[in-house]
């Protein structure tokens, strides 16, 4: 059964939460509710999508290490080598050059691209940075599958088209432009304005519920 | 009827898409499908949550201006004055100081905070920046309701607690820490790793479907 997208997203977050509690013998769904704000019945429903070994769930709760492993296996996050690149090294893109969250995740950053050759030479990172015209050579050579898109909005679609030509199959889109992509390619839009909009909508729904 | 969260998020993105097509007389659900990748039946179902005037939908499609307005009214995004602050002005937080997406949105940035007084004095923004100890004074005075949290992960929970004390009701959490908040407060987690995880899960689901 395919996993619904909100479930996949919650489970992916839950795996990170469980990592922070790997020392605990067990974590209950009500503890998870307290830490995440998701109702415990939603959490149990999400977990029901996983194929669980018998020893994951006890009367005291879930085994955090085993549950995190089961989530990563089901969501195909178990491979430790999904290669990513950052495209567009302006203020936002270059801020991600030192993002520490990749450590311990199944994703690794292995290249950065910018059309400004100067910028590529000045910036420092733990992985190589290239001028954009090298994408065609570097992306297939490293087997990079994911791109984090931080270019100016007016260049977003053209850059996405080029990335897909080079073999990218998933794009995290930090630009405010919405992208058209062929089937088989996935885009995840990340936008402060949408995040604020989702917060405002949920707060409005809560208030309506109270009235 | 409360609007499901994924619907609210799609509608909020759709309103931005419609803004880009405000010159068009009409936009059809299949055009929206092409531009967003969402199935047209999902789009029609999402739109069915809105209270629509008779003139929004014609045989040629939706009136983009009227539909965007109806979305913003329903999602409570119509007010043009939801005030936000950025908390933590390191590389990521300071990158948002020049983010252009707030223009034309119902949200406005009106303050930034950092515990490092030097940083607050050196950085430039179109709105005032303050040392963190001023949050208690500035947040209530300006009526700021939303915070964009970009502090180091080990400071995330303590900073969130302080923001809520000051009157913040919604937090966009850019740190990898998950936050515990009291009921009535909403958190939206934004994480590159979760975005990549969602992409990987969707690509895996597609491939499983094909096999």
PDB file of N, CA and C in Angstrom, chain A residues 126-198:
ATOM      1  N   UNK A 126      33.015  21.877   2.477  1.00  0.00           N
ATOM      2  CA  UNK A 126      33.710  20.597   2.656  1.00  0.00           C
ATOM      3  C   UNK A 126      33.654  19.747   1.392  1.00  0.00           C
ATOM      4  N   UNK A 127      33.027  20.288   0.345  1.00  0.00           N
ATOM      5  CA  UNK A 127      32.885  19.533  -0.916  1.00  0.00           C
ATOM      6  C   UNK A 127      33.147  20.541  -2.041  1.00  0.00           C
ATOM      7  N   UNK A 128      33.409  20.076  -3.252  1.00  0.00           N
ATOM      8  CA  UNK A 128      33.800  21.017  -4.311  1.00  0.00           C
ATOM      9  C   UNK A 128      32.631  21.867  -4.830  1.00  0.00           C
ATOM     10  N   UNK A 129      32.946  23.101  -5.206  1.00  0.00           N
ATOM     11  CA  UNK A 129      31.980  24.021  -5.806  1.00  0.00           C
ATOM     12  C   UNK A 129      32.400  24.265  -7.266  1.00  0.00           C
ATOM     13  N   UNK A 130      31.407  24.339  -8.143  1.00  0.00           N
ATOM     14  CA  UNK A 130      31.699  24.442  -9.573  1.00  0.00           C
ATOM     15  C   UNK A 130      30.882  25.557 -10.217  1.00  0.00           C
ATOM     16  N   UNK A 131      31.413  26.117 -11.313  1.00  0.00           N
ATOM     17  CA  UNK A 131      30.558  27.007 -12.112  1.00  0.00           C
ATOM     18  C   UNK A 131      29.441  26.177 -12.759  1.00  0.00           C
ATOM     19  N   UNK A 132      28.285  26.816 -12.983  1.00  0.00           N
ATOM     20  CA  UNK A 132      27.091  26.081 -13.418  1.00  0.00           C
ATOM     21  C   UNK A 132      27.271  25.289 -14.703  1.00  0.00           C
ATOM     22  N   UNK A 133      28.141  25.779 -15.614  1.00  0.00           N
ATOM     23  CA  UNK A 133      28.264  25.052 -16.892  1.00  0.00           C
ATOM     24  C   UNK A 133      28.851  23.650 -16.712  1.00  0.00           C
ATOM     25  N   UNK A 134      29.371  23.363 -15.503  1.00  0.00           N
ATOM     26  CA  UNK A 134      29.930  22.029 -15.241  1.00  0.00           C
ATOM     27  C   UNK A 134      28.888  21.007 -14.773  1.00  0.00           C
ATOM     28  N   UNK A 135      27.631  21.453 -14.587  1.00  0.00           N
ATOM     29  CA  UNK A 135      26.601  20.531 -14.080  1.00  0.00           C
ATOM     30  C   UNK A 135      26.499  19.274 -14.937  1.00  0.00           C
ATOM     31  N   UNK A 136      26.543  19.476 -16.267  1.00  0.00           N
ATOM     32  CA  UNK A 136      26.366  18.374 -17.219  1.00  0.00           C
ATOM     33  C   UNK A 136      27.427  17.295 -17.033  1.00  0.00           C
ATOM     34  N   UNK A 137      28.606  17.712 -16.585  1.00  0.00           N
ATOM     35  CA  UNK A 137      29.706  16.773 -16.408  1.00  0.00           C
ATOM     36  C   UNK A 137      29.673  16.155 -15.003  1.00  0.00           C
ATOM     37  N   UNK A 138      29.452  17.019 -13.977  1.00  0.00           N
ATOM     38  CA  UNK A 138      29.627  16.596 -12.582  1.00  0.00           C
ATOM     39  C   UNK A 138      28.448  15.760 -12.069  1.00  0.00           C
ATOM     40  N   UNK A 139      27.226  16.157 -12.384  1.00  0.00           N
ATOM     41  CA  UNK A 139      26.046  15.468 -11.828  1.00  0.00           C
ATOM     42  C   UNK A 139      26.017  13.992 -12.218  1.00  0.00           C
ATOM     43  N   UNK A 140      26.196  13.657 -13.521  1.00  0.00           N
ATOM     44  CA  UNK A 140      26.224  12.221 -13.845  1.00  0.00           C
ATOM     45  C   UNK A 140      27.471  11.524 -13.286  1.00  0.00           C
ATOM     46  N   UNK A 141      28.600  12.199 -13.254  1.00  0.00           N
ATOM     47  CA  UNK A 141      29.836  11.542 -12.804  1.00  0.00           C
ATOM     48  C   UNK A 141      29.745  11.125 -11.335  1.00  0.00           C
ATOM     49  N   UNK A 142      29.155  12.036 -10.491  1.00  0.00           N
ATOM     50  CA  UNK A 142      28.998  11.713  -9.071  1.00  0.00           C
ATOM     51  C   UNK A 142      27.731  10.907  -8.788  1.00  0.00           C
ATOM     52  N   UNK A 143      26.861  10.760  -9.778  1.00  0.00           N
ATOM     53  CA  UNK A 143      25.584  10.085  -9.535  1.00  0.00           C
ATOM     54  C   UNK A 143      24.686  10.879  -8.600  1.00  0.00           C
ATOM     55  N   UNK A 144      24.686  12.218  -8.721  1.00  0.00           N
ATOM     56  CA  UNK A 144      23.861  13.073  -7.863  1.00  0.00           C
ATOM     57  C   UNK A 144      22.403  12.986  -8.324  1.00  0.00           C
ATOM     58  N   UNK A 145      21.489  12.726  -7.379  1.00  0.00           N
ATOM     59  CA  UNK A 145      20.086  12.540  -7.730  1.00  0.00           C
ATOM     60  C   UNK A 145      19.190  13.673  -7.241  1.00  0.00           C
ATOM     61  N   UNK A 146      19.637  14.414  -6.202  1.00  0.00           N
ATOM     62  CA  UNK A 146      18.801  15.452  -5.611  1.00  0.00           C
ATOM     63  C   UNK A 146      19.480  16.815  -5.710  1.00  0.00           C
ATOM     64  N   UNK A 147      18.673  17.841  -5.977  1.00  0.00           N
ATOM     65  CA  UNK A 147      19.204  19.200  -6.038  1.00  0.00           C
ATOM     66  C   UNK A 147      18.419  20.098  -5.096  1.00  0.00           C
ATOM     67  N   UNK A 148      19.128  20.974  -4.404  1.00  0.00           N
ATOM     68  CA  UNK A 148      18.508  21.977  -3.536  1.00  0.00           C
ATOM     69  C   UNK A 148      18.615  23.300  -4.284  1.00  0.00           C
ATOM     70  N   UNK A 149      17.461  23.796  -4.741  1.00  0.00           N
ATOM     71  CA  UNK A 149      17.443  24.902  -5.704  1.00  0.00           C
ATOM     72  C   UNK A 149      17.286  26.234  -4.977  1.00  0.00           C
ATOM     73  N   UNK A 150      18.319  27.077  -5.044  1.00  0.00           N
ATOM     74  CA  UNK A 150      18.344  28.368  -4.345  1.00  0.00           C
ATOM     75  C   UNK A 150      18.685  29.513  -5.296  1.00  0.00           C
ATOM     76  N   UNK A 151      18.372  29.368  -6.579  1.00  0.00           N
ATOM     77  CA  UNK A 151      18.688  30.427  -7.557  1.00  0.00           C
ATOM     78  C   UNK A 151      17.633  31.533  -7.471  1.00  0.00           C
ATOM     79  N   UNK A 152      17.872  32.698  -8.090  1.00  0.00           N
ATOM     80  CA  UNK A 152      16.835  33.725  -8.128  1.00  0.00           C
ATOM     81  C   UNK A 152      15.580  33.191  -8.835  1.00  0.00           C
ATOM     82  N   UNK A 153      14.393  33.649  -8.414  1.00  0.00           N
ATOM     83  CA  UNK A 153      13.134  33.074  -8.918  1.00  0.00           C
ATOM     84  C   UNK A 153      13.020  33.079 -10.447  1.00  0.00           C
ATOM     85  N   UNK A 154      13.518  34.118 -11.096  1.00  0.00           N
ATOM     86  CA  UNK A 154      13.368  34.196 -12.556  1.00  0.00           C
ATOM     87  C   UNK A 154      14.237  33.171 -13.287  1.00  0.00           C
ATOM     88  N   UNK A 155      15.211  32.562 -12.583  1.00  0.00           N
ATOM     89  CA  UNK A 155      16.035  31.518 -13.217  1.00  0.00           C
ATOM     90  C   UNK A 155      15.605  30.105 -12.813  1.00  0.00           C
ATOM     91  N   UNK A 156      14.555  30.011 -11.959  1.00  0.00           N
ATOM     92  CA  UNK A 156      14.236  28.718 -11.346  1.00  0.00           C
ATOM     93  C   UNK A 156      13.845  27.661 -12.380  1.00  0.00           C
ATOM     94  N   UNK A 157      12.903  27.994 -13.283  1.00  0.00           N
ATOM     95  CA  UNK A 157      12.415  26.972 -14.219  1.00  0.00           C
ATOM     96  C   UNK A 157      13.527  26.524 -15.176  1.00  0.00           C
ATOM     97  N   UNK A 158      14.276  27.476 -15.727  1.00  0.00           N
ATOM     98  CA  UNK A 158      15.342  27.113 -16.675  1.00  0.00           C
ATOM     99  C   UNK A 158      16.401  26.249 -15.999  1.00  0.00           C
ATOM    100  N   UNK A 159      16.725  26.581 -14.745  1.00  0.00           N
ATOM    101  CA  UNK A 159      17.723  25.797 -14.013  1.00  0.00           C
ATOM    102  C   UNK A 159      17.194  24.395 -13.723  1.00  0.00           C
ATOM    103  N   UNK A 160      15.919  24.301 -13.332  1.00  0.00           N
ATOM    104  CA  UNK A 160      15.321  22.983 -13.067  1.00  0.00           C
ATOM    105  C   UNK A 160      15.352  22.127 -14.333  1.00  0.00           C
ATOM    106  N   UNK A 161      15.006  22.729 -15.482  1.00  0.00           N
ATOM    107  CA  UNK A 161      15.030  21.991 -16.755  1.00  0.00           C
ATOM    108  C   UNK A 161      16.423  21.404 -17.005  1.00  0.00           C
ATOM    109  N   UNK A 162      17.454  22.242 -16.764  1.00  0.00           N
ATOM    110  CA  UNK A 162      18.827  21.810 -17.010  1.00  0.00           C
ATOM    111  C   UNK A 162      19.220  20.682 -16.051  1.00  0.00           C
ATOM    112  N   UNK A 163      18.818  20.821 -14.763  1.00  0.00           N
ATOM    113  CA  UNK A 163      19.146  19.796 -13.764  1.00  0.00           C
ATOM    114  C   UNK A 163      18.540  18.451 -14.140  1.00  0.00           C
ATOM    115  N   UNK A 164      17.289  18.482 -14.605  1.00  0.00           N
ATOM    116  CA  UNK A 164      16.599  17.242 -14.963  1.00  0.00           C
ATOM    117  C   UNK A 164      17.308  16.588 -16.161  1.00  0.00           C
ATOM    118  N   UNK A 165      17.705  17.412 -17.131  1.00  0.00           N
ATOM    119  CA  UNK A 165      18.506  16.909 -18.269  1.00  0.00           C
ATOM    120  C   UNK A 165      19.771  16.184 -17.801  1.00  0.00           C
ATOM    121  N   UNK A 166      20.363  16.698 -16.713  1.00  0.00           N
ATOM    122  CA  UNK A 166      21.620  16.127 -16.214  1.00  0.00           C
ATOM    123  C   UNK A 166      21.397  14.875 -15.370  1.00  0.00           C
ATOM    124  N   UNK A 167      20.131  14.541 -15.047  1.00  0.00           N
ATOM    125  CA  UNK A 167      19.868  13.306 -14.320  1.00  0.00           C
ATOM    126  C   UNK A 167      19.304  13.479 -12.919  1.00  0.00           C
ATOM    127  N   UNK A 168      19.034  14.718 -12.499  1.00  0.00           N
ATOM    128  CA  UNK A 168      18.419  14.959 -11.189  1.00  0.00           C
ATOM    129  C   UNK A 168      16.966  14.455 -11.209  1.00  0.00           C
ATOM    130  N   UNK A 169      16.552  13.722 -10.145  1.00  0.00           N
ATOM    131  CA  UNK A 169      15.169  13.222 -10.114  1.00  0.00           C
ATOM    132  C   UNK A 169      14.317  13.881  -9.028  1.00  0.00           C
ATOM    133  N   UNK A 170      14.955  14.575  -8.080  1.00  0.00           N
ATOM    134  CA  UNK A 170      14.198  15.245  -7.022  1.00  0.00           C
ATOM    135  C   UNK A 170      14.758  16.625  -6.763  1.00  0.00           C
ATOM    136  N   UNK A 171      13.877  17.607  -6.639  1.00  0.00           N
ATOM    137  CA  UNK A 171      14.307  18.993  -6.417  1.00  0.00           C
ATOM    138  C   UNK A 171      13.638  19.548  -5.173  1.00  0.00           C
ATOM    139  N   UNK A 172      14.425  20.027  -4.215  1.00  0.00           N
ATOM    140  CA  UNK A 172      13.889  20.810  -3.103  1.00  0.00           C
ATOM    141  C   UNK A 172      13.951  22.264  -3.557  1.00  0.00           C
ATOM    142  N   UNK A 173      12.788  22.860  -3.756  1.00  0.00           N
ATOM    143  CA  UNK A 173      12.695  24.179  -4.382  1.00  0.00           C
ATOM    144  C   UNK A 173      12.536  25.268  -3.328  1.00  0.00           C
ATOM    145  N   UNK A 174      13.617  26.007  -3.085  1.00  0.00           N
ATOM    146  CA  UNK A 174      13.573  27.112  -2.126  1.00  0.00           C
ATOM    147  C   UNK A 174      13.196  28.424  -2.792  1.00  0.00           C
ATOM    148  N   UNK A 175      12.988  28.445  -4.098  1.00  0.00           N
ATOM    149  CA  UNK A 175      12.596  29.686  -4.766  1.00  0.00           C
ATOM    150  C   UNK A 175      11.085  29.863  -4.641  1.00  0.00           C
ATOM    151  N   UNK A 176      10.584  31.095  -4.739  1.00  0.00           N
ATOM    152  CA  UNK A 176       9.125  31.273  -4.704  1.00  0.00           C
ATOM    153  C   UNK A 176       8.439  30.877  -6.010  1.00  0.00           C
ATOM    154  N   UNK A 177       9.195  30.507  -7.070  1.00  0.00           N
ATOM    155  CA  UNK A 177       8.571  30.077  -8.331  1.00  0.00           C
ATOM    156  C   UNK A 177       8.084  28.641  -8.211  1.00  0.00           C
ATOM    157  N   UNK A 178       6.906  28.374  -8.789  1.00  0.00           N
ATOM    158  CA  UNK A 178       6.448  26.984  -8.868  1.00  0.00           C
ATOM    159  C   UNK A 178       7.008  26.391 -10.157  1.00  0.00           C
ATOM    160  N   UNK A 179       7.450  25.126 -10.102  1.00  0.00           N
ATOM    161  CA  UNK A 179       8.138  24.501 -11.237  1.00  0.00           C
ATOM    162  C   UNK A 179       7.241  23.522 -11.967  1.00  0.00           C
ATOM    163  N   UNK A 180       7.364  23.499 -13.298  1.00  0.00           N
ATOM    164  CA  UNK A 180       6.730  22.432 -14.088  1.00  0.00           C
ATOM    165  C   UNK A 180       7.790  21.381 -14.369  1.00  0.00           C
ATOM    166  N   UNK A 181       7.508  20.126 -14.007  1.00  0.00           N
ATOM    167  CA  UNK A 181       8.481  19.062 -14.256  1.00  0.00           C
ATOM    168  C   UNK A 181       7.777  17.871 -14.894  1.00  0.00           C
ATOM    169  N   UNK A 182       8.520  17.059 -15.688  1.00  0.00           N
ATOM    170  CA  UNK A 182       7.910  15.878 -16.298  1.00  0.00           C
ATOM    171  C   UNK A 182       7.574  14.830 -15.242  1.00  0.00           C
ATOM    172  N   UNK A 183       6.730  13.864 -15.608  1.00  0.00           N
ATOM    173  CA  UNK A 183       6.379  12.822 -14.640  1.00  0.00           C
ATOM    174  C   UNK A 183       7.616  11.976 -14.349  1.00  0.00           C
ATOM    175  N   UNK A 184       7.677  11.460 -13.135  1.00  0.00           N
ATOM    176  CA  UNK A 184       8.861  10.721 -12.712  1.00  0.00           C
ATOM    177  C   UNK A 184       9.851  11.598 -11.963  1.00  0.00           C
ATOM    178  N   UNK A 185       9.641  12.920 -12.018  1.00  0.00           N
ATOM    179  CA  UNK A 185      10.489  13.861 -11.281  1.00  0.00           C
ATOM    180  C   UNK A 185       9.639  14.440 -10.159  1.00  0.00           C
ATOM    181  N   UNK A 186      10.209  14.573  -8.971  1.00  0.00           N
ATOM    182  CA  UNK A 186       9.443  15.103  -7.841  1.00  0.00           C
ATOM    183  C   UNK A 186      10.017  16.439  -7.374  1.00  0.00           C
ATOM    184  N   UNK A 187       9.115  17.335  -6.972  1.00  0.00           N
ATOM    185  CA  UNK A 187       9.517  18.635  -6.442  1.00  0.00           C
ATOM    186  C   UNK A 187       8.918  18.808  -5.058  1.00  0.00           C
ATOM    187  N   UNK A 188       9.698  19.276  -4.119  1.00  0.00           N
ATOM    188  CA  UNK A 188       9.199  19.644  -2.802  1.00  0.00           C
ATOM    189  C   UNK A 188       9.448  21.143  -2.635  1.00  0.00           C
ATOM    190  N   UNK A 189       8.353  21.916  -2.559  1.00  0.00           N
ATOM    191  CA  UNK A 189       8.493  23.359  -2.411  1.00  0.00           C
ATOM    192  C   UNK A 189       8.678  23.729  -0.952  1.00  0.00           C
ATOM    193  N   UNK A 190       9.687  24.515  -0.666  1.00  0.00           N
ATOM    194  CA  UNK A 190       9.908  24.995   0.693  1.00  0.00           C
ATOM    195  C   UNK A 190       9.842  26.507   0.644  1.00  0.00           C
ATOM    196  N   UNK A 191       8.899  27.078   1.355  1.00  0.00           N
ATOM    197  CA  UNK A 191       8.703  28.517   1.297  1.00  0.00           C
ATOM    198  C   UNK A 191       8.309  29.035   2.668  1.00  0.00           C
ATOM    199  N   UNK A 192       8.979  30.081   3.120  1.00  0.00           N
ATOM    200  CA  UNK A 192       8.613  30.691   4.403  1.00  0.00           C
ATOM    201  C   UNK A 192       7.170  31.155   4.359  1.00  0.00           C
ATOM    202  N   UNK A 193       6.774  31.741   3.232  1.00  0.00           N
ATOM    203  CA  UNK A 193       5.414  32.282   3.137  1.00  0.00           C
ATOM    204  C   UNK A 193       4.379  31.155   3.248  1.00  0.00           C
ATOM    205  N   UNK A 194       4.643  30.012   2.584  1.00  0.00           N
ATOM    206  CA  UNK A 194       3.717  28.884   2.707  1.00  0.00           C
ATOM    207  C   UNK A 194       3.707  28.326   4.129  1.00  0.00           C
ATOM    208  N   UNK A 195       4.874  28.278   4.770  1.00  0.00           N
ATOM    209  CA  UNK A 195       4.943  27.774   6.146  1.00  0.00           C
ATOM    210  C   UNK A 195       4.134  28.693   7.071  1.00  0.00           C
ATOM    211  N   UNK A 196       4.279  30.008   6.879  1.00  0.00           N
ATOM    212  CA  UNK A 196       3.499  30.965   7.673  1.00  0.00           C
ATOM    213  C   UNK A 196       2.015  30.816   7.353  1.00  0.00           C
ATOM    214  N   UNK A 197       1.696  30.621   6.067  1.00  0.00           N
ATOM    215  CA  UNK A 197       0.292  30.445   5.667  1.00  0.00           C
ATOM    216  C   UNK A 197      -0.322  29.219   6.326  1.00  0.00           C
ATOM    217  N   UNK A 198       0.459  28.116   6.385  1.00  0.00           N
ATOM    218  CA  UNK A 198      -0.047  26.897   7.024  1.00  0.00           C
ATOM    219  C   UNK A 198      -0.275  27.135   8.516  1.00  0.00           C
TER     220      UNK A 198
END
